[in-house]
Amino acid sequence: MMKEVKISLPFYKTASALLFIVILSLIRGVSVSYEIGAAMEPAMAILTTAFCADTYVQEITGRRSEVWRLYPMKDKLCAIGARLLLQQGFLLLLAAAGYYLFFLFQRPRLFSLMQPEAGSEIRQFMIFLGAMAVTIAFWSVLSNTIACIFRSLWFGIGGSLLLWLMANSSFAKKLLGPRNVFSYAYRNIADAGGFGWLAGKGICIALCAVMLLLLPTLLKKRG
């Protein structure tokens, strides 16, 4: 496991990710606590894409692909699964820290005082964590899958960025509504207690499952 930690969470990646969150919380203005999720979800998607796109292709860039080919498929899947979980766990902790950095630097008004039906700030934070867990899982698996198909880190980042640009557009917001992969960021502030945006997160989970089911076939064909 320590080997996978060293591969998945090198210092340069963890330090860069931490700096990204600090800068985001400093420069992205929010006036109400409700807006923190809208500010962080697309940003965490970009960070996750860059952070996780090399999960598989490290074996190629590190010149270990010939040895990697000799491993049983079960060992390959376990290694990639462990790396993804380690990265996802780190990024989720980073998202939680970033949420409170917004309170420290931006000092937004508490949405729970403006709309009591939304529940307490703790409840909103727990909902935020759940939404971020799905967002991080989706973009990490997506970037790794694309990178695996093309055997290239840059294709993994570029392909994910293309989807990010389309999903994060005003056109997609109007067309897809609560079925958008960024449904948490686009949730309706007037319906503070509603959970229609969960449809988008359900789609993310379903797509993750499909990509993970395809992983053994991709590894077999792409080495």
mmCIF file with all atom_site columns, C-alpha atoms in Angstrom:
data_model
loop_
_atom_site.group_PDB
_atom_site.id
_atom_site.type_symbol
_atom_site.label_atom_id
_atom_site.label_alt_id
_atom_site.label_comp_id
_atom_site.label_asym_id
_atom_site.label_entity_id
_atom_site.label_seq_id
_atom_site.pdbx_PDB_ins_code
_atom_site.Cartn_x
_atom_site.Cartn_y
_atom_site.Cartn_z
_atom_site.occupancy
_atom_site.B_iso_or_equiv
_atom_site.pdbx_formal_charge
_atom_site.auth_seq_id
_atom_site.auth_comp_id
_atom_site.auth_asym_id
_atom_site.auth_atom_id
_atom_site.pdbx_PDB_model_num
ATOM 1   C CA . MET A 1 1   ? 0.000   0.000   0.000   1.00 0.00 ? 1   MET A CA 1
ATOM 2   C CA . MET A 1 2   ? 2.849   2.417   0.758   1.00 0.00 ? 2   MET A CA 1
ATOM 3   C CA . LYS A 1 3   ? 4.052   1.946   -2.819  1.00 0.00 ? 3   LYS A CA 1
ATOM 4   C CA . GLU A 1 4   ? 0.652   3.020   -4.139  1.00 0.00 ? 4   GLU A CA 1
ATOM 5   C CA . VAL A 1 5   ? 0.644   6.021   -1.786  1.00 0.00 ? 5   VAL A CA 1
ATOM 6   C CA . LYS A 1 6   ? 4.002   7.165   -3.170  1.00 0.00 ? 6   LYS A CA 1
ATOM 7   C CA . ILE A 1 7   ? 2.806   6.713   -6.748  1.00 0.00 ? 7   ILE A CA 1
ATOM 8   C CA . SER A 1 8   ? -0.620  8.294   -6.225  1.00 0.00 ? 8   SER A CA 1
ATOM 9   C CA . LEU A 1 9   ? 0.222   11.168  -3.900  1.00 0.00 ? 9   LEU A CA 1
ATOM 10  C CA . PRO A 1 10  ? 3.667   12.551  -4.708  1.00 0.00 ? 10  PRO A CA 1
ATOM 11  C CA . PHE A 1 11  ? 4.604   15.797  -3.013  1.00 0.00 ? 11  PHE A CA 1
ATOM 12  C CA . TYR A 1 12  ? 4.412   17.949  -6.144  1.00 0.00 ? 12  TYR A CA 1
ATOM 13  C CA . LYS A 1 13  ? 0.812   16.880  -6.806  1.00 0.00 ? 13  LYS A CA 1
ATOM 14  C CA . THR A 1 14  ? -0.430  17.268  -3.237  1.00 0.00 ? 14  THR A CA 1
ATOM 15  C CA . ALA A 1 15  ? 1.293   20.638  -2.809  1.00 0.00 ? 15  ALA A CA 1
ATOM 16  C CA . SER A 1 16  ? -0.096  21.920  -6.127  1.00 0.00 ? 16  SER A CA 1
ATOM 17  C CA . ALA A 1 17  ? -3.609  20.767  -5.234  1.00 0.00 ? 17  ALA A CA 1
ATOM 18  C CA . LEU A 1 18  ? -3.430  22.460  -1.836  1.00 0.00 ? 18  LEU A CA 1
ATOM 19  C CA . LEU A 1 19  ? -2.207  25.692  -3.421  1.00 0.00 ? 19  LEU A CA 1
ATOM 20  C CA . PHE A 1 20  ? -5.047  25.503  -5.964  1.00 0.00 ? 20  PHE A CA 1
ATOM 21  C CA . ILE A 1 21  ? -7.677  25.302  -3.214  1.00 0.00 ? 21  ILE A CA 1
ATOM 22  C CA . VAL A 1 22  ? -6.141  28.133  -1.195  1.00 0.00 ? 22  VAL A CA 1
ATOM 23  C CA . ILE A 1 23  ? -5.994  30.415  -4.246  1.00 0.00 ? 23  ILE A CA 1
ATOM 24  C CA . LEU A 1 24  ? -9.564  29.481  -5.244  1.00 0.00 ? 24  LEU A CA 1
ATOM 25  C CA . SER A 1 25  ? -10.922 30.369  -1.801  1.00 0.00 ? 25  SER A CA 1
ATOM 26  C CA . LEU A 1 26  ? -9.025  33.665  -1.899  1.00 0.00 ? 26  LEU A CA 1
ATOM 27  C CA . ILE A 1 27  ? -10.038 34.916  -5.349  1.00 0.00 ? 27  ILE A CA 1
ATOM 28  C CA . ARG A 1 28  ? -13.493 33.348  -5.931  1.00 0.00 ? 28  ARG A CA 1
ATOM 29  C CA . GLY A 1 29  ? -15.936 35.684  -4.246  1.00 0.00 ? 29  GLY A CA 1
ATOM 30  C CA . VAL A 1 30  ? -19.064 34.315  -2.548  1.00 0.00 ? 30  VAL A CA 1
ATOM 31  C CA . SER A 1 31  ? -21.584 36.363  -0.578  1.00 0.00 ? 31  SER A CA 1
ATOM 32  C CA . VAL A 1 32  ? -23.780 33.550  0.800   1.00 0.00 ? 32  VAL A CA 1
ATOM 33  C CA . SER A 1 33  ? -22.680 30.136  2.078   1.00 0.00 ? 33  SER A CA 1
ATOM 34  C CA . TYR A 1 34  ? -25.009 28.526  -0.471  1.00 0.00 ? 34  TYR A CA 1
ATOM 35  C CA . GLU A 1 35  ? -22.689 29.742  -3.250  1.00 0.00 ? 35  GLU A CA 1
ATOM 36  C CA . ILE A 1 36  ? -19.650 27.821  -1.997  1.00 0.00 ? 36  ILE A CA 1
ATOM 37  C CA . GLY A 1 37  ? -20.820 24.595  -3.609  1.00 0.00 ? 37  GLY A CA 1
ATOM 38  C CA . ALA A 1 38  ? -21.433 26.356  -6.939  1.00 0.00 ? 38  ALA A CA 1
ATOM 39  C CA . ALA A 1 39  ? -17.922 27.806  -6.771  1.00 0.00 ? 39  ALA A CA 1
ATOM 40  C CA . MET A 1 40  ? -16.203 24.577  -5.825  1.00 0.00 ? 40  MET A CA 1
ATOM 41  C CA . GLU A 1 41  ? -17.870 21.844  -7.877  1.00 0.00 ? 41  GLU A CA 1
ATOM 42  C CA . PRO A 1 42  ? -16.572 22.865  -11.352 1.00 0.00 ? 42  PRO A CA 1
ATOM 43  C CA . ALA A 1 43  ? -13.190 23.783  -9.851  1.00 0.00 ? 43  ALA A CA 1
ATOM 44  C CA . MET A 1 44  ? -12.879 20.411  -8.095  1.00 0.00 ? 44  MET A CA 1
ATOM 45  C CA . ALA A 1 45  ? -13.725 18.705  -11.403 1.00 0.00 ? 45  ALA A CA 1
ATOM 46  C CA . ILE A 1 46  ? -10.801 20.459  -13.120 1.00 0.00 ? 46  ILE A CA 1
ATOM 47  C CA . LEU A 1 47  ? -8.455  19.700  -10.226 1.00 0.00 ? 47  LEU A CA 1
ATOM 48  C CA . THR A 1 48  ? -9.523  16.048  -10.133 1.00 0.00 ? 48  THR A CA 1
ATOM 49  C CA . THR A 1 49  ? -9.011  15.656  -13.876 1.00 0.00 ? 49  THR A CA 1
ATOM 50  C CA . ALA A 1 50  ? -5.443  16.946  -13.715 1.00 0.00 ? 50  ALA A CA 1
ATOM 51  C CA . PHE A 1 51  ? -4.714  15.068  -10.499 1.00 0.00 ? 51  PHE A CA 1
ATOM 52  C CA . CYS A 1 52  ? -5.966  11.642  -11.574 1.00 0.00 ? 52  CYS A CA 1
ATOM 53  C CA . ALA A 1 53  ? -5.387  11.468  -15.343 1.00 0.00 ? 53  ALA A CA 1
ATOM 54  C CA . ASP A 1 54  ? -2.017  9.740   -14.866 1.00 0.00 ? 54  ASP A CA 1
ATOM 55  C CA . THR A 1 55  ? -3.349  6.987   -12.591 1.00 0.00 ? 55  THR A CA 1
ATOM 56  C CA . TYR A 1 56  ? -2.690  4.320   -15.223 1.00 0.00 ? 56  TYR A CA 1
ATOM 57  C CA . VAL A 1 57  ? -0.245  5.986   -17.632 1.00 0.00 ? 57  VAL A CA 1
ATOM 58  C CA . GLN A 1 58  ? 2.365   6.394   -14.882 1.00 0.00 ? 58  GLN A CA 1
ATOM 59  C CA . GLU A 1 59  ? 3.308   2.828   -15.772 1.00 0.00 ? 59  GLU A CA 1
ATOM 60  C CA . ILE A 1 60  ? 4.132   4.028   -19.295 1.00 0.00 ? 60  ILE A CA 1
ATOM 61  C CA . THR A 1 61  ? 5.886   7.298   -18.441 1.00 0.00 ? 61  THR A CA 1
ATOM 62  C CA . GLY A 1 62  ? 7.760   5.547   -15.633 1.00 0.00 ? 62  GLY A CA 1
ATOM 63  C CA . ARG A 1 63  ? 8.981   2.887   -18.080 1.00 0.00 ? 63  ARG A CA 1
ATOM 64  C CA . ARG A 1 64  ? 7.332   0.103   -16.112 1.00 0.00 ? 64  ARG A CA 1
ATOM 65  C CA . SER A 1 65  ? 4.871   -0.982  -18.788 1.00 0.00 ? 65  SER A CA 1
ATOM 66  C CA . GLU A 1 66  ? 6.809   -4.112  -19.784 1.00 0.00 ? 66  GLU A CA 1
ATOM 67  C CA . VAL A 1 67  ? 6.783   -5.378  -16.204 1.00 0.00 ? 67  VAL A CA 1
ATOM 68  C CA . TRP A 1 68  ? 3.166   -4.239  -15.796 1.00 0.00 ? 68  TRP A CA 1
ATOM 69  C CA . ARG A 1 69  ? 2.127   -6.495  -18.693 1.00 0.00 ? 69  ARG A CA 1
ATOM 70  C CA . LEU A 1 70  ? 3.268   -9.539  -16.718 1.00 0.00 ? 70  LEU A CA 1
ATOM 71  C CA . TYR A 1 71  ? 0.967   -8.825  -13.766 1.00 0.00 ? 71  TYR A CA 1
ATOM 72  C CA . PRO A 1 72  ? -2.279  -10.796 -13.455 1.00 0.00 ? 72  PRO A CA 1
ATOM 73  C CA . MET A 1 73  ? -5.353  -8.726  -14.340 1.00 0.00 ? 73  MET A CA 1
ATOM 74  C CA . LYS A 1 74  ? -6.554  -8.922  -10.726 1.00 0.00 ? 74  LYS A CA 1
ATOM 75  C CA . ASP A 1 75  ? -3.354  -7.247  -9.513  1.00 0.00 ? 75  ASP A CA 1
ATOM 76  C CA . LYS A 1 76  ? -3.623  -4.528  -12.145 1.00 0.00 ? 76  LYS A CA 1
ATOM 77  C CA . LEU A 1 77  ? -7.215  -3.734  -11.184 1.00 0.00 ? 77  LEU A CA 1
ATOM 78  C CA . CYS A 1 78  ? -6.359  -3.716  -7.483  1.00 0.00 ? 78  CYS A CA 1
ATOM 79  C CA . ALA A 1 79  ? -3.451  -1.339  -8.086  1.00 0.00 ? 79  ALA A CA 1
ATOM 80  C CA . ILE A 1 80  ? -5.504  1.115   -10.140 1.00 0.00 ? 80  ILE A CA 1
ATOM 81  C CA . GLY A 1 81  ? -8.430  0.849   -7.728  1.00 0.00 ? 81  GLY A CA 1
ATOM 82  C CA . ALA A 1 82  ? -6.175  1.583   -4.753  1.00 0.00 ? 82  ALA A CA 1
ATOM 83  C CA . ARG A 1 83  ? -4.617  4.575   -6.518  1.00 0.00 ? 83  ARG A CA 1
ATOM 84  C CA . LEU A 1 84  ? -8.004  6.005   -7.443  1.00 0.00 ? 84  LEU A CA 1
ATOM 85  C CA . LEU A 1 85  ? -9.348  5.589   -3.901  1.00 0.00 ? 85  LEU A CA 1
ATOM 86  C CA . LEU A 1 86  ? -6.265  7.216   -2.372  1.00 0.00 ? 86  LEU A CA 1
ATOM 87  C CA . GLN A 1 87  ? -6.509  10.164  -4.738  1.00 0.00 ? 87  GLN A CA 1
ATOM 88  C CA . GLN A 1 88  ? -10.250 10.509  -4.283  1.00 0.00 ? 88  GLN A CA 1
ATOM 89  C CA . GLY A 1 89  ? -9.900  10.422  -0.501  1.00 0.00 ? 89  GLY A CA 1
ATOM 90  C CA . PHE A 1 90  ? -7.222  13.113  -0.552  1.00 0.00 ? 90  PHE A CA 1
ATOM 91  C CA . LEU A 1 91  ? -9.243  15.337  -2.880  1.00 0.00 ? 91  LEU A CA 1
ATOM 92  C CA . LEU A 1 92  ? -12.379 14.936  -0.755  1.00 0.00 ? 92  LEU A CA 1
ATOM 93  C CA . LEU A 1 93  ? -10.453 16.028  2.347   1.00 0.00 ? 93  LEU A CA 1
ATOM 94  C CA . LEU A 1 94  ? -9.131  18.953  0.331   1.00 0.00 ? 94  LEU A CA 1
ATOM 95  C CA . ALA A 1 95  ? -12.671 19.898  -0.728  1.00 0.00 ? 95  ALA A CA 1
ATOM 96  C CA . ALA A 1 96  ? -13.803 19.804  2.914   1.00 0.00 ? 96  ALA A CA 1
ATOM 97  C CA . ALA A 1 97  ? -10.915 22.065  3.906   1.00 0.00 ? 97  ALA A CA 1
ATOM 98  C CA . GLY A 1 98  ? -11.654 24.387  0.988   1.00 0.00 ? 98  GLY A CA 1
ATOM 99  C CA . TYR A 1 99  ? -15.275 24.727  2.095   1.00 0.00 ? 99  TYR A CA 1
ATOM 100 C CA . TYR A 1 100 ? -14.197 26.229  5.400   1.00 0.00 ? 100 TYR A CA 1
ATOM 101 C CA . LEU A 1 101 ? -11.428 28.293  3.793   1.00 0.00 ? 101 LEU A CA 1
ATOM 102 C CA . PHE A 1 102 ? -14.214 30.166  2.018   1.00 0.00 ? 102 PHE A CA 1
ATOM 103 C CA . PHE A 1 103 ? -15.691 31.000  5.409   1.00 0.00 ? 103 PHE A CA 1
ATOM 104 C CA . LEU A 1 104 ? -12.271 32.145  6.602   1.00 0.00 ? 104 LEU A CA 1
ATOM 105 C CA . PHE A 1 105 ? -11.380 34.318  3.610   1.00 0.00 ? 105 PHE A CA 1
ATOM 106 C CA . GLN A 1 106 ? -14.747 35.365  2.140   1.00 0.00 ? 106 GLN A CA 1
ATOM 107 C CA . ARG A 1 107 ? -16.901 35.450  5.290   1.00 0.00 ? 107 ARG A CA 1
ATOM 108 C CA . PRO A 1 108 ? -20.205 34.731  3.487   1.00 0.00 ? 108 PRO A CA 1
ATOM 109 C CA . ARG A 1 109 ? -23.587 35.189  5.110   1.00 0.00 ? 109 ARG A CA 1
ATOM 110 C CA . LEU A 1 110 ? -25.106 32.017  6.508   1.00 0.00 ? 110 LEU A CA 1
ATOM 111 C CA . PHE A 1 111 ? -27.743 30.635  4.164   1.00 0.00 ? 111 PHE A CA 1
ATOM 112 C CA . SER A 1 112 ? -29.382 28.740  7.040   1.00 0.00 ? 112 SER A CA 1
ATOM 113 C CA . LEU A 1 113 ? -30.359 32.092  8.582   1.00 0.00 ? 113 LEU A CA 1
ATOM 114 C CA . MET A 1 114 ? -31.783 33.386  5.314   1.00 0.00 ? 114 MET A CA 1
ATOM 115 C CA . GLN A 1 115 ? -33.755 30.218  4.508   1.00 0.00 ? 115 GLN A CA 1
ATOM 116 C CA . PRO A 1 116 ? -34.251 28.072  7.639   1.00 0.00 ? 116 PRO A CA 1
ATOM 117 C CA . GLU A 1 117 ? -35.985 25.369  5.568   1.00 0.00 ? 117 GLU A CA 1
ATOM 118 C CA . ALA A 1 118 ? -32.591 24.581  4.022   1.00 0.00 ? 118 ALA A CA 1
ATOM 119 C CA . GLY A 1 119 ? -31.438 23.171  7.357   1.00 0.00 ? 119 GLY A CA 1
ATOM 120 C CA . SER A 1 120 ? -28.376 23.914  9.426   1.00 0.00 ? 120 SER A CA 1
ATOM 121 C CA . GLU A 1 121 ? -24.957 24.781  8.022   1.00 0.00 ? 121 GLU A CA 1
ATOM 122 C CA . ILE A 1 122 ? -23.698 21.386  9.206   1.00 0.00 ? 122 ILE A CA 1
ATOM 123 C CA . ARG A 1 123 ? -26.426 19.677  7.193   1.00 0.00 ? 123 ARG A CA 1
ATOM 124 C CA . GLN A 1 124 ? -25.526 21.714  4.129   1.00 0.00 ? 124 GLN A CA 1
ATOM 125 C CA . PHE A 1 125 ? -21.863 20.816  4.613   1.00 0.00 ? 125 PHE A CA 1
ATOM 126 C CA . MET A 1 126 ? -22.669 17.098  4.756   1.00 0.00 ? 126 MET A CA 1
ATOM 127 C CA . ILE A 1 127 ? -24.711 17.403  1.556   1.00 0.00 ? 127 ILE A CA 1
ATOM 128 C CA . PHE A 1 128 ? -21.773 19.246  -0.011  1.00 0.00 ? 128 PHE A CA 1
ATOM 129 C CA . LEU A 1 129 ? -19.411 16.413  0.942   1.00 0.00 ? 129 LEU A CA 1
ATOM 130 C CA . GLY A 1 130 ? -21.715 13.815  -0.593  1.00 0.00 ? 130 GLY A CA 1
ATOM 131 C CA . ALA A 1 131 ? -22.011 15.790  -3.830  1.00 0.00 ? 131 ALA A CA 1
ATOM 132 C CA . MET A 1 132 ? -18.241 16.349  -3.975  1.00 0.00 ? 132 MET A CA 1
ATOM 133 C CA . ALA A 1 133 ? -17.561 12.641  -3.398  1.00 0.00 ? 133 ALA A CA 1
ATOM 134 C CA . VAL A 1 134 ? -19.599 11.792  -6.500  1.00 0.00 ? 134 VAL A CA 1
ATOM 135 C CA . THR A 1 135 ? -18.081 14.644  -8.530  1.00 0.00 ? 135 THR A CA 1
ATOM 136 C CA . ILE A 1 136 ? -14.531 13.599  -7.635  1.00 0.00 ? 136 ILE A CA 1
ATOM 137 C CA . ALA A 1 137 ? -15.257 9.931   -8.345  1.00 0.00 ? 137 ALA A CA 1
ATOM 138 C CA . PHE A 1 138 ? -16.754 10.718  -11.760 1.00 0.00 ? 138 PHE A CA 1
ATOM 139 C CA . TRP A 1 139 ? -13.993 13.003  -13.021 1.00 0.00 ? 139 TRP A CA 1
ATOM 140 C CA . SER A 1 140 ? -11.201 10.815  -11.675 1.00 0.00 ? 140 SER A CA 1
ATOM 141 C CA . VAL A 1 141 ? -12.566 7.698   -13.372 1.00 0.00 ? 141 VAL A CA 1
ATOM 142 C CA . LEU A 1 142 ? -13.325 9.622   -16.578 1.00 0.00 ? 142 LEU A CA 1
ATOM 143 C CA . SER A 1 143 ? -9.844  11.119  -16.941 1.00 0.00 ? 143 SER A CA 1
ATOM 144 C CA . ASN A 1 144 ? -8.220  7.770   -16.146 1.00 0.00 ? 144 ASN A CA 1
ATOM 145 C CA . THR A 1 145 ? -10.441 5.954   -18.660 1.00 0.00 ? 145 THR A CA 1
ATOM 146 C CA . ILE A 1 146 ? -9.681  8.380   -21.501 1.00 0.00 ? 146 ILE A CA 1
ATOM 147 C CA . ALA A 1 147 ? -5.967  8.308   -20.665 1.00 0.00 ? 147 ALA A CA 1
ATOM 148 C CA . CYS A 1 148 ? -6.090  4.505   -20.669 1.00 0.00 ? 148 CYS A CA 1
ATOM 149 C CA . ILE A 1 149 ? -7.786  4.395   -24.086 1.00 0.00 ? 149 ILE A CA 1
ATOM 150 C CA . PHE A 1 150 ? -5.221  6.694   -25.719 1.00 0.00 ? 150 PHE A CA 1
ATOM 151 C CA . ARG A 1 151 ? -2.279  5.733   -23.474 1.00 0.00 ? 151 ARG A CA 1
ATOM 152 C CA . SER A 1 152 ? -1.687  9.452   -22.899 1.00 0.00 ? 152 SER A CA 1
ATOM 153 C CA . LEU A 1 153 ? -1.989  11.754  -19.907 1.00 0.00 ? 153 LEU A CA 1
ATOM 154 C CA . TRP A 1 154 ? -2.741  14.710  -22.171 1.00 0.00 ? 154 TRP A CA 1
ATOM 155 C CA . PHE A 1 155 ? -5.595  12.953  -23.925 1.00 0.00 ? 155 PHE A CA 1
ATOM 156 C CA . GLY A 1 156 ? -7.023  12.128  -20.491 1.00 0.00 ? 156 GLY A CA 1
ATOM 157 C CA . ILE A 1 157 ? -6.903  15.759  -19.424 1.00 0.00 ? 157 ILE A CA 1
ATOM 158 C CA . GLY A 1 158 ? -7.946  17.166  -22.811 1.00 0.00 ? 158 GLY A CA 1
ATOM 159 C CA . GLY A 1 159 ? -10.889 14.818  -23.307 1.00 0.00 ? 159 GLY A CA 1
ATOM 160 C CA . SER A 1 160 ? -12.177 15.497  -19.797 1.00 0.00 ? 160 SER A CA 1
ATOM 161 C CA . LEU A 1 161 ? -11.708 19.243  -20.267 1.00 0.00 ? 161 LEU A CA 1
ATOM 162 C CA . LEU A 1 162 ? -13.815 19.113  -23.425 1.00 0.00 ? 162 LEU A CA 1
ATOM 163 C CA . LEU A 1 163 ? -16.689 17.510  -21.512 1.00 0.00 ? 163 LEU A CA 1
ATOM 164 C CA . TRP A 1 164 ? -16.153 20.013  -18.680 1.00 0.00 ? 164 TRP A CA 1
ATOM 165 C CA . LEU A 1 165 ? -16.520 22.938  -21.080 1.00 0.00 ? 165 LEU A CA 1
ATOM 166 C CA . MET A 1 166 ? -19.718 21.524  -22.542 1.00 0.00 ? 166 MET A CA 1
ATOM 167 C CA . ALA A 1 167 ? -21.293 20.609  -19.187 1.00 0.00 ? 167 ALA A CA 1
ATOM 168 C CA . ASN A 1 168 ? -20.311 23.908  -17.588 1.00 0.00 ? 168 ASN A CA 1
ATOM 169 C CA . SER A 1 169 ? -21.960 26.039  -20.277 1.00 0.00 ? 169 SER A CA 1
ATOM 170 C CA . SER A 1 170 ? -25.191 27.996  -19.964 1.00 0.00 ? 170 SER A CA 1
ATOM 171 C CA . PHE A 1 171 ? -26.595 25.934  -22.856 1.00 0.00 ? 171 PHE A CA 1
ATOM 172 C CA . ALA A 1 172 ? -26.032 22.667  -20.966 1.00 0.00 ? 172 ALA A CA 1
ATOM 173 C CA . LYS A 1 173 ? -27.499 24.202  -17.831 1.00 0.00 ? 173 LYS A CA 1
ATOM 174 C CA . LYS A 1 174 ? -30.720 25.022  -19.679 1.00 0.00 ? 174 LYS A CA 1
ATOM 175 C CA . LEU A 1 175 ? -30.846 21.812  -21.725 1.00 0.00 ? 175 LEU A CA 1
ATOM 176 C CA . LEU A 1 176 ? -29.997 19.237  -19.045 1.00 0.00 ? 176 LEU A CA 1
ATOM 177 C CA . GLY A 1 177 ? -31.134 21.012  -15.878 1.00 0.00 ? 177 GLY A CA 1
ATOM 178 C CA . PRO A 1 178 ? -30.923 18.643  -12.897 1.00 0.00 ? 178 PRO A CA 1
ATOM 179 C CA . ARG A 1 179 ? -29.468 15.898  -15.141 1.00 0.00 ? 179 ARG A CA 1
ATOM 180 C CA . ASN A 1 180 ? -26.262 17.859  -15.690 1.00 0.00 ? 180 ASN A CA 1
ATOM 181 C CA . VAL A 1 181 ? -23.106 16.371  -14.141 1.00 0.00 ? 181 VAL A CA 1
ATOM 182 C CA . PHE A 1 182 ? -22.781 19.735  -12.360 1.00 0.00 ? 182 PHE A CA 1
ATOM 183 C CA . SER A 1 183 ? -26.313 19.536  -10.993 1.00 0.00 ? 183 SER A CA 1
ATOM 184 C CA . TYR A 1 184 ? -25.202 20.413  -7.465  1.00 0.00 ? 184 TYR A CA 1
ATOM 185 C CA . ALA A 1 185 ? -23.671 23.699  -8.644  1.00 0.00 ? 185 ALA A CA 1
ATOM 186 C CA . TYR A 1 186 ? -26.801 24.466  -10.669 1.00 0.00 ? 186 TYR A CA 1
ATOM 187 C CA . ARG A 1 187 ? -29.353 23.513  -7.999  1.00 0.00 ? 187 ARG A CA 1
ATOM 188 C CA . ASN A 1 188 ? -32.300 25.855  -7.547  1.00 0.00 ? 188 ASN A CA 1
ATOM 189 C CA . ILE A 1 189 ? -31.753 28.279  -4.686  1.00 0.00 ? 189 ILE A CA 1
ATOM 190 C CA . ALA A 1 190 ? -35.505 28.920  -4.470  1.00 0.00 ? 190 ALA A CA 1
ATOM 191 C CA . ASP A 1 191 ? -36.054 25.230  -3.667  1.00 0.00 ? 191 ASP A CA 1
ATOM 192 C CA . ALA A 1 192 ? -33.536 25.010  -0.844  1.00 0.00 ? 192 ALA A CA 1
ATOM 193 C CA . GLY A 1 193 ? -34.983 21.824  0.597   1.00 0.00 ? 193 GLY A CA 1
ATOM 194 C CA . GLY A 1 194 ? -35.368 20.034  -2.734  1.00 0.00 ? 194 GLY A CA 1
ATOM 195 C CA . PHE A 1 195 ? -33.156 17.253  -4.031  1.00 0.00 ? 195 PHE A CA 1
ATOM 196 C CA . GLY A 1 196 ? -34.037 17.173  -7.728  1.00 0.00 ? 196 GLY A CA 1
ATOM 197 C CA . TRP A 1 197 ? -30.350 17.781  -8.477  1.00 0.00 ? 197 TRP A CA 1
ATOM 198 C CA . LEU A 1 198 ? -29.600 14.234  -7.295  1.00 0.00 ? 198 LEU A CA 1
ATOM 199 C CA . ALA A 1 199 ? -30.584 13.062  -10.793 1.00 0.00 ? 199 ALA A CA 1
ATOM 200 C CA . GLY A 1 200 ? -27.323 14.443  -12.127 1.00 0.00 ? 200 GLY A CA 1
ATOM 201 C CA . LYS A 1 201 ? -25.337 12.707  -9.429  1.00 0.00 ? 201 LYS A CA 1
ATOM 202 C CA . GLY A 1 202 ? -27.145 9.460   -10.183 1.00 0.00 ? 202 GLY A CA 1
ATOM 203 C CA . ILE A 1 203 ? -26.069 9.770   -13.815 1.00 0.00 ? 203 ILE A CA 1
ATOM 204 C CA . CYS A 1 204 ? -22.474 10.343  -12.669 1.00 0.00 ? 204 CYS A CA 1
ATOM 205 C CA . ILE A 1 205 ? -22.582 7.179   -10.557 1.00 0.00 ? 205 ILE A CA 1
ATOM 206 C CA . ALA A 1 206 ? -24.030 5.150   -13.447 1.00 0.00 ? 206 ALA A CA 1
ATOM 207 C CA . LEU A 1 207 ? -21.362 6.402   -15.861 1.00 0.00 ? 207 LEU A CA 1
ATOM 208 C CA . CYS A 1 208 ? -18.657 5.616   -13.297 1.00 0.00 ? 208 CYS A CA 1
ATOM 209 C CA . ALA A 1 209 ? -19.948 2.062   -12.995 1.00 0.00 ? 209 ALA A CA 1
ATOM 210 C CA . VAL A 1 210 ? -19.902 1.603   -16.791 1.00 0.00 ? 210 VAL A CA 1
ATOM 211 C CA . MET A 1 211 ? -16.346 2.937   -17.094 1.00 0.00 ? 211 MET A CA 1
ATOM 212 C CA . LEU A 1 212 ? -15.092 0.741   -14.267 1.00 0.00 ? 212 LEU A CA 1
ATOM 213 C CA . LEU A 1 213 ? -16.727 -2.309  -15.837 1.00 0.00 ? 213 LEU A CA 1
ATOM 214 C CA . LEU A 1 214 ? -14.905 -1.506  -19.091 1.00 0.00 ? 214 LEU A CA 1
ATOM 215 C CA . LEU A 1 215 ? -11.542 -1.100  -17.341 1.00 0.00 ? 215 LEU A CA 1
ATOM 216 C CA . PRO A 1 216 ? -10.434 -4.789  -17.533 1.00 0.00 ? 216 PRO A CA 1
ATOM 217 C CA . THR A 1 217 ? -11.116 -4.807  -21.302 1.00 0.00 ? 217 THR A CA 1
ATOM 218 C CA . LEU A 1 218 ? -9.221  -1.535  -21.775 1.00 0.00 ? 218 LEU A CA 1
ATOM 219 C CA . LEU A 1 219 ? -6.241  -2.774  -19.784 1.00 0.00 ? 219 LEU A CA 1
ATOM 220 C CA . LYS A 1 220 ? -6.152  -5.979  -21.768 1.00 0.00 ? 220 LYS A CA 1
ATOM 221 C CA . LYS A 1 221 ? -6.253  -4.200  -25.123 1.00 0.00 ? 221 LYS A CA 1
ATOM 222 C CA . ARG A 1 222 ? -4.075  -1.226  -24.230 1.00 0.00 ? 222 ARG A CA 1
ATOM 223 C CA . GLY A 1 223 ? -1.485  -3.031  -22.140 1.00 0.00 ? 223 GLY A CA 1
#
